[in-house]
Coordinates of C-alpha atoms in Angstrom, one line a residue:
M218 CA 6.6 -5.4 -16.0
K219 CA 3.4 -3.4 -16.5
G220 CA 2.9 0.3 -16.5
Y221 CA 0.3 3.0 -17.4
V222 CA 1.5 4.4 -20.7
F223 CA 0.5 7.7 -22.3
H224 CA -0.1 7.4 -26.0
G225 CA -1.4 10.9 -26.8
P226 CA -4.3 13.1 -25.7
G227 CA -7.1 10.9 -24.4
Q228 CA -5.1 7.7 -24.9
A229 CA -3.4 5.6 -22.2
S230 CA -3.4 2.0 -21.2
W231 CA -2.0 -0.5 -18.6
E232 CA 0.4 -2.6 -20.6
E233 CA 3.7 -4.4 -20.8
V234 CA 6.8 -2.2 -20.8
P235 CA 10.5 -2.9 -20.4
D236 CA 11.8 -3.3 -16.8
P237 CA 13.8 -0.3 -15.7
G238 CA 17.5 -0.6 -15.1
I239 CA 20.2 1.5 -13.5
K240 CA 21.4 4.1 -16.0
E241 CA 23.5 6.4 -13.7
P242 CA 25.4 5.6 -10.5
T243 CA 23.0 7.9 -8.6
D244 CA 19.9 5.8 -9.6
A245 CA 17.7 3.5 -7.6
I246 CA 15.1 1.0 -8.7
V247 CA 12.0 0.9 -6.6
R248 CA 9.3 -1.8 -6.5
V249 CA 6.1 0.1 -6.3
D250 CA 3.8 -0.9 -3.4
A251 CA 1.4 2.1 -3.5
V252 CA 0.8 4.9 -6.0
T253 CA -1.8 7.5 -6.6
V254 CA -3.3 9.6 -9.4
C255 CA -2.8 13.4 -9.5
G256 CA -4.8 16.1 -11.1
T257 CA -1.7 16.9 -13.1
D258 CA -2.0 13.4 -14.6
L259 CA -5.4 14.3 -15.9
H260 CA -4.0 17.5 -17.4
I261 CA -1.4 15.3 -19.2
L262 CA -4.1 13.0 -20.6
K263 CA -6.0 16.0 -21.9
G264 CA -3.0 17.1 -23.8
D265 CA -2.3 20.2 -21.6
V266 CA 1.3 19.2 -21.0
P267 CA 2.9 18.8 -24.4
E268 CA 6.4 18.0 -23.0
V269 CA 5.1 14.5 -22.1
R270 CA 5.9 12.3 -25.1
P271 CA 3.8 9.4 -26.2
G272 CA 5.2 6.2 -24.7
T273 CA 5.9 7.7 -21.3
V274 CA 4.8 5.8 -18.2
L275 CA 2.8 8.3 -16.1
G276 CA 2.8 9.1 -12.4
H277 CA 5.1 11.0 -10.0
E278 CA 4.1 9.7 -6.5
A279 CA 4.8 6.3 -5.0
V280 CA 5.8 4.3 -1.9
G281 CA 7.8 1.2 -2.4
E282 CA 10.9 -0.9 -1.7
I283 CA 14.4 -0.3 -3.0
V284 CA 15.5 -3.4 -5.0
E285 CA 18.7 -2.0 -6.6
V286 CA 20.9 1.0 -6.3
G287 CA 23.7 2.6 -8.3
S288 CA 27.3 2.7 -7.1
D289 CA 27.1 6.3 -5.8
V290 CA 23.9 5.9 -3.7
R291 CA 24.7 6.2 0.0
T292 CA 21.5 6.9 2.0
V293 CA 19.4 3.9 1.0
R294 CA 20.0 0.3 0.2
P295 CA 18.0 -2.7 -1.2
G296 CA 15.2 -3.7 1.2
D297 CA 14.6 -0.1 2.4
R298 CA 11.0 1.0 2.3
V299 CA 10.8 4.5 0.8
L300 CA 8.7 7.4 -0.3
V301 CA 9.4 8.5 -3.9
S302 CA 9.1 12.2 -4.1
C303 CA 7.4 14.0 -7.0
I304 CA 10.5 16.2 -7.4
S305 CA 14.0 14.9 -8.1
A306 CA 17.1 16.9 -7.0
C307 CA 20.7 16.7 -8.2
G308 CA 21.8 18.4 -5.1
R309 CA 24.6 20.3 -6.8
C310 CA 23.2 23.1 -9.0
R311 CA 22.5 26.6 -7.7
Y312 CA 18.8 26.0 -7.2
C313 CA 19.3 22.7 -5.3
R314 CA 21.8 24.5 -3.0
E315 CA 19.0 27.0 -2.3
S316 CA 16.5 24.2 -1.6
M317 CA 14.6 25.1 -4.7
Y318 CA 14.6 21.6 -6.0
S319 CA 11.7 22.1 -8.4
Q320 CA 14.0 24.3 -10.5
C321 CA 16.9 21.9 -10.5
R322 CA 19.2 22.5 -13.5
G323 CA 21.2 19.3 -13.1
G324 CA 18.6 17.0 -14.6
G325 CA 16.1 16.9 -11.8
G326 CA 12.9 18.9 -11.0
W327 CA 9.6 17.4 -12.0
I328 CA 10.8 14.7 -14.3
L329 CA 9.0 11.5 -13.2
G330 CA 6.0 10.9 -15.4
H331 CA 6.8 14.1 -17.3
L332 CA 10.2 13.9 -19.0
I333 CA 11.0 10.3 -18.0
D334 CA 9.0 7.2 -17.1
G335 CA 7.1 7.6 -13.9
T336 CA 5.7 5.7 -10.9
Q337 CA 2.4 4.2 -12.2
A338 CA 4.1 0.9 -12.8
E339 CA 5.3 -2.2 -11.0
Y340 CA 8.9 -0.8 -10.9
V341 CA 10.4 2.7 -11.3
R342 CA 13.8 4.1 -11.9
V343 CA 14.4 7.1 -9.6
P344 CA 17.3 9.4 -10.5
Y345 CA 19.4 11.1 -7.7
A346 CA 18.1 8.6 -5.2
D347 CA 19.9 10.1 -2.2
L348 CA 17.8 13.3 -2.4
S349 CA 14.8 12.0 -4.2
V350 CA 13.6 9.2 -2.0
H351 CA 12.9 9.3 1.8
P352 CA 13.1 6.3 4.1
L353 CA 9.7 5.6 5.7
P354 CA 9.0 5.1 9.4
G355 CA 7.9 1.5 9.9
A356 CA 4.5 2.5 11.5
L357 CA 3.4 4.7 8.5
A358 CA 1.1 2.8 6.1
G359 CA 1.8 3.1 2.4
Q360 CA -1.7 4.4 1.7
D361 CA -1.1 7.3 4.0
A362 CA 2.6 7.9 3.1
V363 CA 2.0 8.2 -0.6
L364 CA 0.0 11.4 0.0
L365 CA 3.3 13.0 1.2
A366 CA 4.9 12.6 -2.2
D367 CA 3.0 15.6 -3.7
I368 CA -0.3 16.9 -2.4
F369 CA 0.7 17.6 1.3
P370 CA 4.1 19.3 0.5
T371 CA 2.5 21.2 -2.3
A372 CA -0.4 22.5 -0.2
Y373 CA 1.9 23.3 2.7
E374 CA 4.8 24.9 0.8
V375 CA 3.0 26.6 -2.1
G376 CA -0.2 27.4 -0.2
V377 CA 0.4 27.8 3.5
L378 CA 4.0 28.8 3.7
N379 CA 4.0 31.1 0.6
G380 CA 0.7 32.6 1.9
R381 CA 2.4 33.3 5.2
V382 CA -0.4 32.0 7.3
R383 CA -0.1 33.3 10.9
P384 CA -1.9 32.9 14.2
G385 CA -5.2 34.8 14.2
D386 CA -5.5 35.0 10.4
T387 CA -8.6 34.5 8.3
V388 CA -7.6 32.0 5.7
V389 CA -9.8 31.2 2.7
V390 CA -9.1 28.2 0.5
V391 CA -10.8 28.3 -2.9
G392 CA -11.2 24.7 -4.2
A393 CA -11.7 21.8 -1.8
G394 CA -10.2 19.1 -3.9
P395 CA -7.2 17.1 -2.5
I396 CA -4.8 20.0 -2.6
G397 CA -7.3 22.4 -1.0
L398 CA -8.1 19.9 1.7
A399 CA -4.4 19.4 2.4
A400 CA -4.0 23.2 2.6
I401 CA -6.8 23.3 5.2
A402 CA -5.2 20.6 7.3
T403 CA -1.7 22.2 7.2
A404 CA -3.0 25.7 7.7
R405 CA -4.5 24.6 11.0
L406 CA -0.9 24.0 12.3
F407 CA -0.5 27.8 12.5
A408 CA -3.6 28.5 14.6
P409 CA -5.5 30.9 12.3
E410 CA -8.7 32.4 13.7
R411 CA -10.8 30.8 11.0
I412 CA -10.5 28.8 7.8
V413 CA -13.1 29.1 5.1
A414 CA -13.5 26.6 2.3
I415 CA -15.1 27.5 -1.0
D416 CA -16.2 25.0 -3.6
L417 CA -19.1 24.0 -5.9
A418 CA -19.4 20.4 -4.7
A419 CA -21.4 19.9 -1.4
S420 CA -19.5 16.6 -0.8
R421 CA -16.1 18.4 -0.9
L422 CA -17.4 21.1 1.4
E423 CA -18.4 18.4 3.9
A424 CA -14.9 16.9 3.6
A425 CA -13.5 20.4 4.3
K426 CA -15.5 20.6 7.5
G427 CA -14.1 17.2 8.6
L428 CA -10.5 18.4 8.0
G429 CA -11.0 21.6 10.1
A430 CA -12.7 24.3 8.0
D431 CA -14.6 26.6 10.3
A432 CA -17.0 27.7 7.6
V433 CA -17.8 26.7 4.0
A434 CA -19.4 28.5 1.1
D435 CA -20.8 27.5 -2.3
A436 CA -18.7 29.1 -5.0
G437 CA -21.8 30.0 -6.9
E438 CA -23.5 31.9 -4.0
A439 CA -21.6 35.1 -3.5
P440 CA -18.8 33.8 -1.1
E441 CA -17.1 37.2 -1.3
Q442 CA -20.0 38.7 0.8
L443 CA -19.5 35.9 3.4
I444 CA -15.8 36.8 3.7
A445 CA -16.6 40.5 4.0
D446 CA -19.2 39.7 6.8
L447 CA -16.8 37.5 8.7
T448 CA -14.0 40.1 8.6
D449 CA -15.9 43.4 9.2
G450 CA -15.3 44.3 5.5
L451 CA -11.5 43.9 5.6
G452 CA -11.2 40.7 3.6
A453 CA -9.1 37.6 4.2
D454 CA -5.5 37.7 5.4
V455 CA -4.6 34.8 3.2
V456 CA -6.4 33.4 0.2
I457 CA -5.2 30.1 -1.3
E458 CA -6.2 29.4 -4.9
A459 CA -6.4 25.6 -5.4
V460 CA -8.4 25.3 -8.6
G461 CA -6.5 26.7 -11.6
V462 CA -9.1 28.6 -13.6
P463 CA -9.4 32.4 -14.3
E464 CA -12.6 32.8 -12.4
T465 CA -11.3 31.4 -9.2
F466 CA -8.1 33.4 -9.4
D467 CA -10.0 36.6 -9.9
M468 CA -12.3 35.7 -7.0
C469 CA -9.2 35.3 -4.8
T470 CA -7.9 38.8 -5.6
R471 CA -11.3 40.3 -4.7
M472 CA -11.5 38.6 -1.3
V473 CA -8.0 39.4 0.0
R474 CA -7.5 42.3 2.3
P475 CA -5.1 45.2 1.7
G476 CA -1.7 43.9 2.8
G477 CA -2.8 40.3 2.4
H478 CA -1.5 37.3 0.5
V479 CA -2.9 35.4 -2.5
A480 CA -1.1 32.0 -2.8
N481 CA -1.8 30.4 -6.2
V482 CA -1.4 26.6 -6.1
G483 CA -3.8 25.7 -9.0
V484 CA -2.4 24.6 -12.3
H485 CA -3.6 27.2 -14.9
G486 CA -4.1 26.1 -18.5
K487 CA -5.5 29.5 -19.7
P488 CA -4.3 33.1 -19.3
V489 CA -5.6 35.0 -16.3
T490 CA -6.4 38.8 -16.2
L491 CA -4.5 40.5 -13.4
H492 CA -6.5 43.6 -12.4
L493 CA -3.5 45.8 -11.4
E494 CA -5.8 48.8 -11.8
D495 CA -7.4 47.7 -8.6
L496 CA -4.6 45.8 -6.9
W497 CA -1.7 48.2 -7.2
I498 CA -2.8 50.4 -4.3
K499 CA -3.6 47.5 -1.9
N500 CA -0.2 46.2 -1.1
V501 CA -1.2 42.7 -2.0
T502 CA 1.4 39.9 -2.4
I503 CA 0.7 37.3 -5.0
T504 CA 2.8 34.1 -5.1
T505 CA 3.0 31.2 -7.5
G506 CA 5.2 28.1 -7.3
L507 CA 5.9 24.4 -8.1
V508 CA 6.5 22.4 -4.9
D509 CA 10.2 22.0 -3.9
T510 CA 9.4 19.1 -1.4
R511 CA 11.9 20.6 1.1
S512 CA 9.2 20.1 3.8
T513 CA 8.8 16.3 3.1
P514 CA 11.0 15.1 6.0
T515 CA 9.1 17.3 8.4
L516 CA 5.7 16.2 7.1
L517 CA 6.8 12.5 7.3
R518 CA 7.6 12.9 11.0
M519 CA 4.3 14.6 11.6
A520 CA 2.3 11.9 9.7
S521 CA 4.2 9.2 11.7
A522 CA 3.1 10.9 14.9
G523 CA -0.5 11.1 13.8
R524 CA -0.5 14.9 13.3
L525 CA -1.7 14.9 9.7
P526 CA -5.1 13.5 8.6
T527 CA -3.8 11.7 5.5
S528 CA -6.2 8.8 5.6
Q529 CA -9.2 11.0 5.5
L530 CA -8.4 12.1 2.0
V531 CA -8.3 8.5 0.6
T532 CA -11.8 7.6 -0.7
H533 CA -11.1 4.8 -3.2
T534 CA -8.5 2.0 -3.3
F535 CA -7.6 -0.3 -6.2
S536 CA -5.0 -2.9 -7.1
L537 CA -2.3 -1.7 -9.6
D538 CA -3.9 -3.6 -12.5
Q539 CA -7.1 -1.6 -12.0
M540 CA -5.3 1.6 -13.1
E541 CA -7.7 2.4 -15.9
E542 CA -10.7 2.1 -13.5
A543 CA -8.9 4.3 -11.0
Y544 CA -8.4 7.0 -13.6
E545 CA -12.1 6.8 -14.5
V546 CA -13.2 7.2 -10.9
F547 CA -10.7 10.0 -10.2
G548 CA -11.5 11.8 -13.4
N549 CA -15.2 11.8 -12.7
A550 CA -14.9 13.0 -9.1
A551 CA -18.1 15.1 -9.3
E552 CA -20.1 11.8 -9.8
T553 CA -18.0 9.4 -7.8
G554 CA -17.1 11.7 -4.9
A555 CA -13.4 10.7 -5.2
L556 CA -10.8 12.7 -3.4
K557 CA -7.7 10.6 -3.6
V558 CA -7.4 7.2 -5.1
V559 CA -4.6 4.9 -4.0
L560 CA -3.5 1.8 -6.0
G561 CA -1.4 -1.1 -4.7
E562 CA -1.3 -4.3 -2.9
P563 CA -1.2 -4.3 0.9
R564 CA 2.1 -5.5 2.3
H565 CA 2.2 -8.6 4.4
D566 CA 5.5 -8.6 6.2
V567 CA 6.6 -11.9 7.6
V568 CA 8.1 -11.7 11.0
A569 CA 10.5 -14.6 11.8
T570 CA 10.3 -16.1 15.3
R571 CA 12.7 -18.4 17.1
T572 CA 11.6 -20.9 19.7
T573 CA 13.9 -22.5 22.2

């Protein structure tokens, strides 16, 4: 088969790799029908994630069809159409029993495209299949479903739920990339009074409006004053950091009200100064986290019912063998306007009919 292989910082290619096989009785082999590229994949290519060894197939999100399962797999079988979660879960360790699958001590957690070969290939081996893949409703298109492998549960769990968004809140989302946009869409489920999106790119601010932001602000034009004006000087109830740089984190801590929440979702590659000399007296809660994907079944039901605007985030589609072009487009989002890129061939199911 072919897969997108990491060879070191700045080096990766779509090339022939060995077919995956069952290694453990809890494994499943999935034929990949749709896959996407994540900002974390770009971090890996830059060399920001040293745990990823050269020779690893990248990717941790996919939709596909089960082609083989190990002897211990009980919940899926060959022919089932499934979502491959970005997080794998052994289901037995202390953290899995507490639904903190991201911290799995039994060989799971974020392993696909990180510690083992990932999903940006024609086939992928998925460990702990019973808890790490989700059967898909027949009406849900793969292009939409693949966004539920990572960005929607990440935005919902690490941003909206950790931030404790409540009815009537003022919610500020700093960073209107894919995660920030998914945070806007899922924050709306809790009926906040207003959602404000902050970004440097005008195209992303327009996308934020389309997904439900009530106001937008250019990050370079004193957005803190806008938040103060909208809240009579109190500050935002919830601020979601969806960029991952020191400047945006610091901005979030300045915009939150006393007693409010800062939910950090962004992946930070540099140290951040925490100004406790200002924050200690404000009763501010700051949360961090890696997605656990415990919300994925709920989000799948909502997407199937048309309650999540998944398709609005997909701006570019490619075939699997256009992986290098897709990375180029996604990596240069400021020029291309890319939000999410999806790769894969459309399915053409054949329905047998019988005549009498």
